[in-house]
């Protein structure tokens, strides 16, 4: 019984990871760490959902096979999980599940076979063959009913998805159906007998009203001729499985359902059932379809399905590339510690509700709660132990003959007061944590920080240190503070593993906060006389003005994705905003070496008559003669302002004539926004003309 299984959704492999994906992984990781800390054998799954028409289309657009597309996106997920400390190496997930794994094919085929033999609670075949007629949204991977789409403006056009605003696909074909309509009563009785099955309660109510509204049978296959990128239906290879049917099943195939090797390596019976963490947008699939499939197959239902809200921007708007309000993972990683990001995510979002995420808010919290809060408590306590107690943990007890003296300074001589307070806070913290109320749990931990901080400020150790008679009183204050730090490191380890370990190390404690069950903490176990380590700031203060001005000056940080091919005929190389779809294919280093990129300096610049977009530049590449180069940037750059500027030139581009002028190279620029605004690449350090870029 002492096992636990927690899952995040598996993310579509059609586009690169973003904050929403990072968030669920952080929550899953935090839960897994908390369970492991208590000695529970825990399995944490995350991964990618790699089949279906959407991935097929993204791949096609990028000139890749669907598997290449998935591999490409997975590489970015792996980079993300490593950078943010969420992979196995950093004590995070146990499996990065991929639905293209052969064992998944085996497991999901086994589930299909079981369902095709199963009878519904009303005595019908659970799966039957029929004909599907309707509209399908590729991005949602979902069939849409009339109230779920936007009718077209022009007759004859397809309707559009309300969520994605993209045209729906007309589907009219033979299909296997899952007889979902026969599972309404069975599902209702699960929801009623297990009120905690779907959480939080208001989301559970949404699910209940959906089921009460009547369930339609679900089309669970597509013809291979329409969707070829999927798992073939057993014994009928003309069909591929509906991607949600197959994707949901990953939660059991990952731990060994339908595959001996996985079963031996992990163990289905050992870990199932799981706690599924999902976004509210995909709750229906997890809380209705998935339990119905499992009921049909006679498999135990999940432990619970917990839906979180969405991250909105600081003004409460949905995040989107077009609005330019997306939180970039590159920026998060560059400016913020993993612990600060984790803390913010868990503190700021009341679990279940939508939350607001802005860089400024993140800096504010990092400064007030971490740098000035927990971090400051730690550094001031340890610095004073170093200074006043010769770096040794003082005694936590006041000798009888000093009690009166201590009392006079206002220090509580009853040790059990502070111990009682922190024990109570620990119990509350654990309770909130177990009900996934992370924000409340953290508030409770911060009540400890505030209390201990106040104890120090009231006792004024710096004054006590001046009086030899108050040595023990001083020691007691510092002991209590240090002991509280030990407790806080254990409590906060699942949320902020790096900082907890760092404070643990500074206290020179044995073992690791990762292995201590908070319930086992006992006040007073911090050993008197032990030496502390070097004192370091765990959360340095962030300079808000400086960081915000740096963040605002980069419209978007391009990640290490190769630039897309030039989009226009204008002689500017566009390094377009990185996205998975824009990249056509990988190149070898030798291919890159074919491009001769050189540093140049603009000697003159003028407009080209009758060409609004073009500037005629003379650029010094350190050659005998300056080059004449045309650049399609006239709408964005005043010619005079370019003179003297260092630029990057593609020097070995075949010369071509434009508007009667020969262009002997190209200027390299980034391009962003919908109109493709160019921003010329330049250098912040001195570099001679003609230097090669490699
Ligand atoms: N592939 C399916 C899930 C299959 S699970 C068997 C899928 N993938 S997804 O990549 O589109 O989304 C994965 C998760 O990211 C969802 O839980 C979704 O709620 C979450 N988020 C996407 N944007 C988000 C925010 N802005 N904020 C928080 N989470 C968000 O759906």
XYZ file of C-alpha atoms and ligand atoms in Angstrom:
725
model
C 0.000 0.000 0.000
C 2.935 2.281 0.557
C 3.171 3.383 -3.059
C 1.992 6.426 -4.918
C 1.590 7.248 -8.583
C 1.187 10.789 -9.887
C 0.865 11.892 -13.506
C 0.847 15.104 -15.520
C -0.948 15.156 -18.855
C 1.243 14.093 -21.730
C 1.850 17.120 -23.919
C 1.179 17.365 -27.638
C 4.367 16.951 -29.612
C 3.379 19.549 -32.185
C 4.777 22.609 -30.457
C 7.439 23.622 -27.988
C 6.890 23.608 -24.217
C 5.565 26.704 -22.459
C 4.681 27.878 -18.971
C 1.431 25.868 -18.826
C 3.388 22.664 -19.380
C 6.116 23.649 -16.953
C 3.491 24.384 -14.328
C 1.854 20.943 -14.181
C 5.276 19.360 -14.108
C 6.242 21.521 -11.136
C 3.078 20.488 -9.306
C 3.655 16.805 -10.096
C 7.280 17.052 -9.083
C 6.383 18.745 -5.794
C 3.833 16.076 -4.928
C 6.253 13.299 -5.833
C 9.017 14.795 -3.676
C 6.664 15.176 -0.727
C 5.635 11.516 -0.994
C 9.208 10.291 -1.363
C 10.197 12.357 1.649
C 7.768 10.266 3.670
C 9.328 7.063 2.473
C 6.509 6.271 0.038
C 7.611 4.412 -3.091
C 6.540 6.980 -5.671
C 6.269 6.943 -9.433
C 5.979 10.233 -11.315
C 5.025 10.277 -14.988
C 5.172 13.026 -17.544
C 5.704 12.860 -21.287
C 4.418 13.559 -24.753
C 1.328 12.704 -26.763
C 2.733 12.027 -30.195
C 0.007 10.775 -32.519
C -2.900 12.310 -34.370
C -3.726 14.639 -37.190
C -2.378 17.719 -35.453
C 1.116 16.282 -35.140
C 0.880 14.882 -38.649
C 0.082 18.370 -39.950
C 2.766 20.114 -37.909
C 5.291 17.608 -39.237
C 4.163 18.114 -42.796
C 4.469 21.870 -42.449
C 7.991 21.525 -41.093
C 9.058 19.024 -43.743
C 9.553 16.217 -41.258
C 8.063 12.821 -40.698
C 5.674 12.734 -37.713
C 8.223 10.768 -35.685
C 10.946 13.307 -36.524
C 8.556 16.039 -35.438
C 7.931 14.278 -32.137
C 11.655 13.667 -31.585
C 12.314 17.310 -32.303
C 9.794 18.551 -29.746
C 10.842 15.946 -27.174
C 14.406 17.269 -27.322
C 13.094 20.632 -26.175
C 11.060 19.036 -23.412
C 14.159 17.225 -22.216
C 16.128 20.466 -22.232
C 13.332 22.150 -20.296
C 13.029 19.406 -17.700
C 16.770 19.379 -17.160
C 17.089 23.158 -16.919
C 14.225 23.416 -14.473
C 15.424 20.449 -12.399
C 12.467 18.188 -13.165
C 14.119 15.198 -14.803
C 15.233 11.941 -13.225
C 18.757 13.199 -12.791
C 17.487 16.037 -10.602
C 15.195 13.785 -8.580
C 12.128 14.549 -10.709
C 10.115 12.309 -13.044
C 10.528 8.536 -13.207
C 9.438 8.261 -16.802
C 9.195 10.631 -19.696
C 6.472 8.702 -21.433
C 6.267 8.755 -25.213
C 3.269 7.287 -26.985
C 5.473 6.197 -29.877
C 7.146 3.606 -27.632
C 6.487 0.056 -28.860
C 5.384 -1.040 -25.381
C 2.660 1.588 -25.521
C 1.403 0.152 -28.813
C 1.253 -3.255 -27.187
C -0.557 -2.046 -24.084
C -3.089 0.077 -25.870
C -3.853 -2.747 -28.296
C -4.488 -4.996 -25.304
C -6.940 -2.468 -23.876
C -8.733 -2.225 -27.224
C -9.029 -6.010 -27.424
C -10.515 -6.111 -23.949
C -13.043 -3.436 -24.790
C -14.040 -5.083 -28.021
C -15.013 -8.174 -26.031
C -16.708 -6.237 -23.228
C -20.392 -5.682 -22.560
C -21.691 -2.395 -21.180
C -23.603 -2.271 -17.870
C -26.743 -2.263 -20.024
C -25.746 -5.466 -21.782
C -24.599 -4.066 -25.152
C -21.269 -4.390 -26.929
C -18.937 -1.729 -25.560
C -17.428 -1.166 -29.004
C -19.291 -1.277 -32.297
C -18.665 -0.230 -35.859
C -20.710 2.603 -37.317
C -20.481 5.702 -39.439
C -19.331 9.055 -38.152
C -20.673 12.251 -39.582
C -19.608 15.535 -38.009
C -16.989 18.172 -37.301
C -13.592 17.586 -35.756
C -11.115 20.080 -34.298
C -7.560 18.882 -34.922
C -6.084 21.156 -32.242
C -8.484 19.904 -29.545
C -8.401 16.404 -31.023
C -12.118 16.411 -30.359
C -15.395 16.103 -32.216
C -17.507 19.205 -31.813
C -21.225 19.486 -31.366
C -23.229 22.442 -32.622
C -22.944 24.409 -29.382
C -19.181 23.896 -29.365
C -18.370 25.604 -32.638
C -18.764 28.942 -34.316
C -20.970 28.889 -37.395
C -19.182 30.150 -40.532
C -19.748 33.696 -41.795
C -19.929 32.557 -45.409
C -22.076 29.706 -46.455
C -20.015 26.746 -47.586
C -17.107 27.519 -45.263
C -16.452 25.136 -42.392
C -17.390 26.197 -38.847
C -14.550 27.224 -36.527
C -13.435 25.968 -33.125
C -14.482 28.316 -30.310
C -11.240 27.646 -28.468
C -8.752 27.754 -31.326
C -10.592 29.864 -33.852
C -9.435 27.455 -36.566
C -11.589 25.744 -39.213
C -12.955 22.330 -38.295
C -12.514 19.216 -40.441
C -15.572 17.527 -41.879
C -15.506 13.852 -41.035
C -17.794 11.441 -42.753
C -16.495 7.927 -42.538
C -16.712 4.485 -41.076
C -15.659 4.489 -37.448
C -15.563 2.351 -34.350
C -17.649 3.737 -31.510
C -17.360 3.330 -27.787
C -20.841 3.023 -26.273
C -20.363 5.850 -23.783
C -24.109 6.449 -23.591
C -24.450 3.201 -21.627
C -22.094 4.407 -18.891
C -24.041 7.359 -17.501
C -25.432 5.556 -14.462
C -22.192 3.712 -13.749
C -20.271 6.986 -13.843
C -22.805 8.815 -11.705
C -22.568 6.159 -9.059
C -18.760 6.536 -9.021
C -19.046 10.305 -8.626
C -21.575 9.913 -5.856
C -19.785 7.221 -3.907
C -16.430 8.947 -4.253
C -16.902 12.681 -3.717
C -13.139 13.213 -3.911
C -12.760 11.429 -7.232
C -12.885 14.660 -9.214
C -11.457 17.763 -7.547
C -11.975 20.582 -6.762
C -15.657 20.409 -6.011
C -16.796 23.089 -8.445
C -15.056 21.231 -11.261
C -16.692 18.027 -10.103
C -20.036 19.750 -10.436
C -19.241 20.674 -14.036
C -18.499 17.050 -14.780
C -21.699 15.937 -13.085
C -23.823 18.293 -15.121
C -22.098 17.165 -18.310
C -22.955 13.551 -17.566
C -26.499 14.439 -16.491
C -26.924 16.273 -19.794
C -26.705 12.888 -21.559
C -23.692 11.095 -23.002
C -23.170 10.485 -26.712
C -21.297 7.460 -28.004
C -17.720 8.315 -28.793
C -16.032 7.761 -32.126
C -12.778 6.006 -31.189
C -11.154 5.369 -34.547
C -10.370 7.116 -37.815
C -9.775 5.593 -41.190
C -6.066 5.198 -41.803
C -6.591 7.043 -45.059
C -7.628 10.169 -43.075
C -5.340 9.844 -40.047
C -2.435 7.539 -40.670
C -0.288 8.644 -37.743
C -1.727 6.571 -34.945
C -1.884 3.132 -33.403
C -3.614 0.648 -35.718
C -6.818 -0.922 -34.453
C -6.108 -4.601 -33.666
C -7.387 -6.876 -36.424
C -8.550 -3.939 -38.529
C -5.516 -2.010 -39.793
C -7.707 0.166 -42.003
C -8.436 2.113 -38.790
C -6.204 3.998 -36.396
C -7.240 4.624 -32.804
C -8.673 7.962 -31.743
C -5.778 9.828 -30.217
C -7.443 10.554 -26.864
C -8.339 6.896 -26.409
C -4.760 5.965 -27.010
C -3.167 8.881 -25.143
C -5.141 8.371 -21.921
C -4.053 4.764 -21.901
C -0.426 5.878 -21.525
C -1.036 6.155 -17.804
C -1.326 2.388 -17.529
C 0.941 1.237 -20.361
C 3.804 3.216 -18.785
C 3.721 1.058 -15.672
C 3.296 -2.284 -17.386
C -0.278 -2.802 -18.574
C -0.071 -5.121 -21.586
C 3.706 -5.402 -21.621
C 5.820 -7.866 -19.667
C 9.044 -5.890 -19.691
C 7.454 -2.725 -18.314
C 5.462 -4.789 -15.884
C 8.689 -6.246 -14.491
C 10.498 -2.927 -14.524
C 7.745 -0.885 -12.861
C 4.632 -2.859 -11.992
C 1.037 -2.097 -12.837
C -0.409 -3.645 -9.680
C 2.234 -1.974 -7.597
C 1.486 1.600 -8.653
C -2.011 1.773 -10.110
C -4.296 3.695 -9.409
C -2.837 7.119 -10.144
C -3.558 10.660 -9.142
C -4.014 12.529 -12.428
C -3.164 16.216 -12.555
C -4.846 17.945 -15.472
C -5.745 21.402 -16.697
C -9.429 22.283 -16.448
C -9.606 22.305 -20.260
C -8.991 18.571 -20.471
C -10.998 17.481 -17.462
C -13.821 15.874 -19.409
C -11.481 13.452 -21.141
C -10.003 12.394 -17.816
C -13.101 12.441 -15.640
C -15.641 10.969 -18.057
C -14.101 9.140 -21.021
C -11.132 7.625 -19.210
C -13.124 6.199 -16.275
C -15.680 4.837 -18.741
C -12.960 3.018 -20.730
C -11.554 1.611 -17.502
C -14.970 0.521 -16.255
C -15.525 -1.254 -19.565
C -12.173 -3.008 -19.319
C -12.711 -3.971 -15.685
C -9.704 -1.967 -14.535
C -9.637 -0.096 -11.252
C -10.403 3.610 -11.597
C -7.810 6.337 -10.913
C -7.198 7.468 -7.335
C -8.392 10.963 -8.239
C -8.483 13.500 -11.029
C -7.455 16.952 -9.972
C -7.991 19.911 -12.260
C -5.928 23.072 -12.030
C -6.705 26.448 -13.548
C -4.945 28.362 -16.306
C -2.160 30.866 -16.082
C -3.222 34.235 -17.384
C -0.981 37.264 -17.816
C -0.518 39.880 -15.076
C -3.644 41.683 -16.317
C -5.772 38.581 -16.346
C -5.708 38.052 -20.105
C -5.161 34.717 -21.780
C -1.550 34.319 -22.879
C -0.940 34.256 -26.604
C 1.920 34.889 -28.998
C -0.177 37.417 -30.882
C -0.793 39.499 -27.763
C 2.905 39.208 -26.942
C 2.115 38.439 -23.291
C 3.539 34.941 -23.183
C 5.930 34.060 -20.362
C 9.060 32.832 -22.105
C 10.775 29.838 -20.558
C 14.142 31.177 -21.733
C 13.608 34.368 -19.752
C 12.412 32.479 -16.696
C 15.475 30.304 -16.815
C 17.857 33.174 -17.399
C 16.667 35.484 -14.625
C 15.010 33.340 -11.987
C 16.094 30.444 -9.831
C 14.126 27.232 -10.197
C 13.090 27.488 -6.584
C 11.726 31.003 -7.035
C 9.671 29.859 -10.031
C 8.355 26.835 -8.159
C 7.503 28.936 -5.131
C 5.698 31.531 -7.235
C 3.693 28.919 -9.155
C 2.535 27.187 -5.999
C 2.023 30.282 -3.873
C 0.350 32.482 -6.429
C -2.166 30.095 -7.975
C -4.902 28.997 -5.639
C -4.917 25.431 -6.842
C -7.895 24.898 -9.095
C -8.469 28.535 -9.960
C -6.851 30.604 -12.690
C -3.752 32.543 -11.682
C -1.857 35.542 -12.968
C 1.754 35.299 -13.974
C 3.931 38.322 -14.638
C 7.672 38.833 -14.360
C 7.190 41.802 -12.038
C 4.995 39.797 -9.691
C 7.577 37.053 -9.701
C 10.390 39.469 -8.813
C 8.252 41.009 -6.051
C 7.509 37.641 -4.489
C 11.111 36.490 -4.848
C 12.259 39.629 -3.055
C 9.646 39.889 -0.348
C 8.990 36.248 0.521
C 12.285 34.642 -0.376
C 15.145 37.172 -0.204
C 13.681 39.223 2.677
C 11.719 36.314 4.132
C 13.076 32.826 4.413
C 16.468 33.709 2.897
C 17.044 36.601 5.265
C 15.941 34.597 8.286
C 18.473 31.975 7.352
C 21.382 34.316 6.714
C 20.809 36.519 9.754
C 20.491 33.503 12.065
C 23.557 31.750 10.726
C 25.632 34.915 10.561
C 24.891 35.608 14.212
C 25.762 32.027 15.174
C 29.047 32.488 13.323
C 29.725 35.841 14.942
C 28.483 35.394 18.496
C 28.820 31.651 19.016
C 32.014 30.858 17.173
C 30.027 29.040 14.466
C 28.699 26.473 16.954
C 25.062 25.720 17.576
C 24.399 27.119 21.066
C 22.406 25.381 23.752
C 18.631 25.629 23.551
C 18.257 25.623 27.323
C 18.544 28.462 29.810
C 20.106 27.430 33.133
C 17.912 27.979 36.223
C 20.028 30.825 37.530
C 19.673 32.751 34.291
C 15.931 32.374 33.848
C 15.004 35.596 35.565
C 17.547 37.549 33.604
C 16.263 36.123 30.343
C 12.682 36.886 31.293
C 13.572 40.501 31.867
C 14.695 40.851 28.273
C 11.304 39.622 27.102
C 12.547 36.234 25.868
C 10.014 33.477 26.460
C 11.699 31.110 28.854
C 9.227 28.366 28.165
C 10.694 26.407 25.312
C 7.448 24.636 24.602
C 5.797 27.857 23.382
C 7.848 28.099 20.218
C 7.991 24.313 19.851
C 4.206 24.115 20.138
C 3.746 26.848 17.578
C 5.964 25.229 14.997
C 4.519 21.759 15.582
C 1.045 23.095 15.032
C 2.189 24.899 11.882
C 3.805 21.680 10.628
C 0.547 19.757 11.107
C -1.418 22.409 9.271
C 1.175 22.595 6.527
C 1.033 18.842 5.939
C -2.751 18.865 5.974
C -2.950 21.643 3.380
C -0.283 19.985 1.309
C -2.126 16.684 1.284
C -5.270 18.358 0.075
C -3.163 20.091 -2.599
C -3.818 23.521 -1.114
C -0.226 24.567 -1.767
C -0.873 28.246 -1.435
C -2.315 27.802 2.043
C 0.472 25.427 3.039
C 3.046 28.034 2.054
C 1.182 30.736 3.916
C 1.402 28.562 6.998
C 5.150 28.076 6.547
C 5.529 31.826 6.210
C 3.721 32.347 9.487
C 6.649 30.462 11.011
C 9.150 32.667 9.171
C 7.369 35.778 10.459
C 7.129 34.483 13.992
C 10.805 33.531 14.242
C 11.852 36.774 12.597
C 9.877 38.694 15.189
C 11.371 36.648 17.984
C 14.858 37.690 16.819
C 13.950 41.321 16.331
C 12.305 41.519 19.765
C 15.183 39.800 21.528
C 17.848 41.975 19.839
C 20.688 39.437 19.904
C 23.146 42.199 18.944
C 22.435 43.838 22.337
C 22.433 40.557 24.245
C 25.853 39.820 22.752
C 27.270 42.849 24.552
C 26.371 41.404 27.955
C 28.348 38.374 29.119
C 25.534 37.510 31.580
C 23.090 37.139 28.711
C 25.199 34.667 26.759
C 22.721 31.837 27.402
C 19.722 33.982 26.541
C 21.380 34.918 23.279
C 22.166 31.255 22.671
C 18.568 30.208 23.227
C 17.232 32.762 20.765
C 19.688 31.635 18.117
C 19.101 27.973 18.852
C 15.364 28.395 18.361
C 15.923 30.262 15.136
C 18.326 27.626 13.807
C 16.047 24.774 14.846
C 13.162 26.490 13.030
C 15.355 26.707 9.951
C 15.889 22.962 10.117
C 12.130 22.405 10.275
C 11.465 24.833 7.461
C 14.034 23.104 5.253
C 12.191 19.835 5.690
C 8.722 21.316 5.165
C 9.731 23.361 2.155
C 11.940 20.767 0.494
C 9.268 19.494 -1.938
C 8.593 23.056 -3.108
C 12.150 24.429 -3.061
C 14.580 21.523 -3.114
C 17.676 23.577 -3.957
C 17.294 26.192 -1.218
C 16.322 23.584 1.363
C 19.416 21.574 0.622
C 21.563 24.714 0.704
C 20.300 25.728 4.151
C 20.655 22.140 5.352
C 24.250 22.197 4.213
C 24.934 25.507 5.930
C 23.585 23.984 9.140
C 25.947 21.046 8.434
C 23.201 18.548 9.142
C 23.453 14.854 8.321
C 21.444 13.247 5.525
C 19.133 15.326 3.409
C 15.825 17.120 3.880
C 14.668 14.959 0.958
C 14.575 11.960 3.275
C 12.926 13.329 6.363
C 9.240 12.844 6.926
C 7.874 16.129 8.324
C 5.677 14.123 10.694
C 8.820 12.702 12.317
C 10.356 16.075 13.096
C 11.022 16.541 16.804
C 11.788 19.867 18.374
C 15.257 20.015 19.869
C 17.018 17.482 17.678
C 19.400 20.088 16.364
C 22.632 19.191 18.154
C 24.146 21.685 20.518
C 27.839 22.267 19.865
C 27.858 21.177 16.221
C 29.611 23.501 13.815
C 27.803 25.288 11.016
C 29.217 25.718 7.505
C 29.913 28.843 5.478
C 27.019 31.232 5.462
C 25.659 32.093 2.058
C 22.658 33.985 0.730
C 20.213 31.423 -0.617
C 17.995 33.956 -2.353
C 19.931 37.013 -3.516
C 17.817 40.157 -3.960
C 16.718 40.850 -7.499
C 17.166 44.308 -8.966
C 13.660 44.827 -10.314
C 14.334 47.934 -12.394
C 17.393 46.488 -14.058
C 15.891 43.082 -14.731
C 12.602 44.473 -16.028
C 14.385 46.833 -18.381
C 16.461 43.932 -19.697
C 13.404 41.738 -20.095
C 11.454 44.485 -21.828
C 14.278 45.219 -24.230
C 14.103 41.711 -25.654
C 10.782 41.367 -27.304
C 11.206 37.662 -27.267
C 14.269 35.615 -26.633
C 14.832 33.319 -29.555
C 15.734 29.868 -28.309
C 18.304 27.676 -29.946
C 15.986 26.713 -32.756
C 17.426 27.019 -36.220
C 15.910 29.950 -38.116
C 13.268 29.343 -40.699
C 14.004 29.851 -44.343
C 13.657 33.445 -45.599
C 9.991 34.193 -46.006
C 10.147 37.045 -48.415
C 12.162 38.039 -51.401
C 13.370 41.137 -49.579
C 17.116 40.938 -49.145
C 17.085 40.552 -45.401
C 17.654 37.211 -43.787
C 14.826 36.773 -41.352
C 15.552 34.836 -38.199
C 11.907 34.355 -37.394
C 10.577 33.823 -33.899
C 11.389 30.281 -32.968
C 8.650 27.759 -33.150
C 8.653 24.111 -33.855
C 6.647 24.410 -37.008
C 8.871 27.029 -38.627
C 11.954 24.881 -38.755
C 12.233 22.811 -41.858
C 14.977 20.351 -40.993
C 18.303 20.026 -39.253
C 21.542 20.777 -41.041
C 25.034 19.482 -40.475
C 27.754 21.820 -39.274
C 29.292 21.568 -42.752
C 26.093 22.934 -44.226
C 26.270 25.880 -41.898
C 29.928 26.437 -42.785
C 28.844 27.051 -46.368
C 27.291 30.339 -45.277
C 29.946 33.033 -45.070
C 28.718 35.476 -42.444
C 30.910 38.566 -41.992
C 30.977 41.642 -39.831
C 30.426 44.779 -41.866
C 30.138 48.495 -41.194
C 27.598 50.667 -42.941
C 29.400 53.499 -44.763
C 26.377 55.013 -46.464
C 22.646 54.389 -46.697
C 19.976 55.890 -48.920
C 16.454 55.211 -50.052
C 15.877 53.557 -53.421
C 13.576 55.645 -55.638
C 10.154 54.079 -56.203
C 10.844 51.254 -53.749
C 9.265 51.954 -50.317
C 10.926 49.052 -48.630
C 14.461 49.167 -49.917
C 17.594 50.890 -48.681
C 20.782 50.955 -50.697
C 23.758 50.417 -48.406
C 27.505 50.602 -48.878
C 29.061 48.206 -46.390
C 32.733 47.810 -45.500
C 33.604 44.131 -45.068
C 37.325 44.794 -44.749
C 37.718 44.027 -48.458
C 39.356 46.256 -51.075
C 36.036 47.755 -52.085
C 32.905 48.271 -49.988
C 29.947 46.129 -51.004
C 26.695 47.459 -52.386
C 23.823 45.765 -50.572
C 20.068 46.228 -50.764
C 18.045 45.691 -47.610
C 14.254 45.582 -47.253
C 14.217 47.634 -44.070
C 13.337 51.156 -45.260
C 10.021 51.219 -43.400
C 11.721 50.665 -40.077
C 15.141 52.335 -40.252
C 16.068 55.926 -41.049
C 19.007 55.661 -43.464
C 21.103 58.303 -41.610
C 20.873 56.354 -38.372
C 22.482 53.301 -39.911
C 25.711 55.006 -40.886
C 28.646 53.694 -38.875
C 26.672 50.735 -37.555
C 28.166 47.237 -37.423
C 26.005 44.649 -39.123
C 26.127 40.984 -40.087
C 26.291 40.239 -43.807
C 25.833 37.003 -45.741
C 28.928 37.580 -47.833
C 28.849 34.650 -50.246
C 25.298 35.025 -51.475
C 25.017 35.002 -55.234
C 24.695 38.648 -56.358
C 21.296 39.557 -57.725
C 19.705 42.628 -59.252
C 16.827 44.451 -57.612
C 15.301 47.625 -59.039
C 18.294 48.026 -61.315
C 20.867 47.757 -58.513
C 23.077 44.781 -57.891
C 22.956 43.495 -54.309
C 26.221 41.847 -53.271
C 25.090 40.189 -50.054
C 22.350 40.263 -47.430
C 21.911 41.980 -44.102
C 20.944 39.618 -41.275
C 18.020 40.669 -39.120
C 15.517 39.166 -36.735
C 11.923 39.476 -37.713
C 9.017 39.580 -35.323
C 5.365 40.355 -34.947
C 2.736 39.764 -37.550
C 4.124 42.279 -40.015
C 7.617 40.792 -39.686
C 9.329 43.865 -38.319
C 13.083 43.560 -38.952
C 15.686 44.167 -36.237
C 19.226 44.246 -37.545
C 21.716 41.949 -35.821
C 24.625 43.823 -34.294
C 27.433 43.573 -31.722
C 27.780 45.101 -28.299
C 31.559 44.689 -28.298
C 34.165 46.027 -30.694
C 34.789 43.764 -33.645
C 36.811 44.446 -36.807
C 35.159 44.624 -40.215
C 35.391 41.380 -42.119
C 35.526 39.123 -39.015
C 33.800 35.835 -39.740
C 30.845 34.511 -37.720
C 30.978 30.819 -36.992
N -2.121 15.909 -25.181
C -3.196 16.405 -24.393
C -3.226 15.723 -23.060
C -3.318 14.231 -23.121
S -3.256 13.506 -21.548
C -3.563 11.903 -21.811
C -3.055 17.918 -24.197
N -1.868 18.432 -24.377
S -1.499 20.001 -24.283
O -0.100 20.068 -24.583
O -2.357 20.753 -25.109
O -1.818 20.497 -22.853
C -1.329 19.888 -21.739
C -1.661 20.614 -20.464
O -1.142 21.938 -20.454
C -3.140 20.738 -20.170
O -3.380 20.226 -18.868
C -3.405 22.203 -20.187
O -4.358 22.545 -19.245
C -2.051 22.744 -19.785
N -1.928 24.158 -20.132
C -1.864 24.723 -21.370
N -1.870 26.096 -21.226
C -1.930 26.424 -19.920
C -1.871 27.623 -19.184
N -1.811 28.812 -19.746
N -1.865 27.521 -17.817
C -1.856 26.313 -17.170
N -1.894 25.169 -17.841
C -2.070 25.186 -19.193
O -4.032 18.549 -23.866
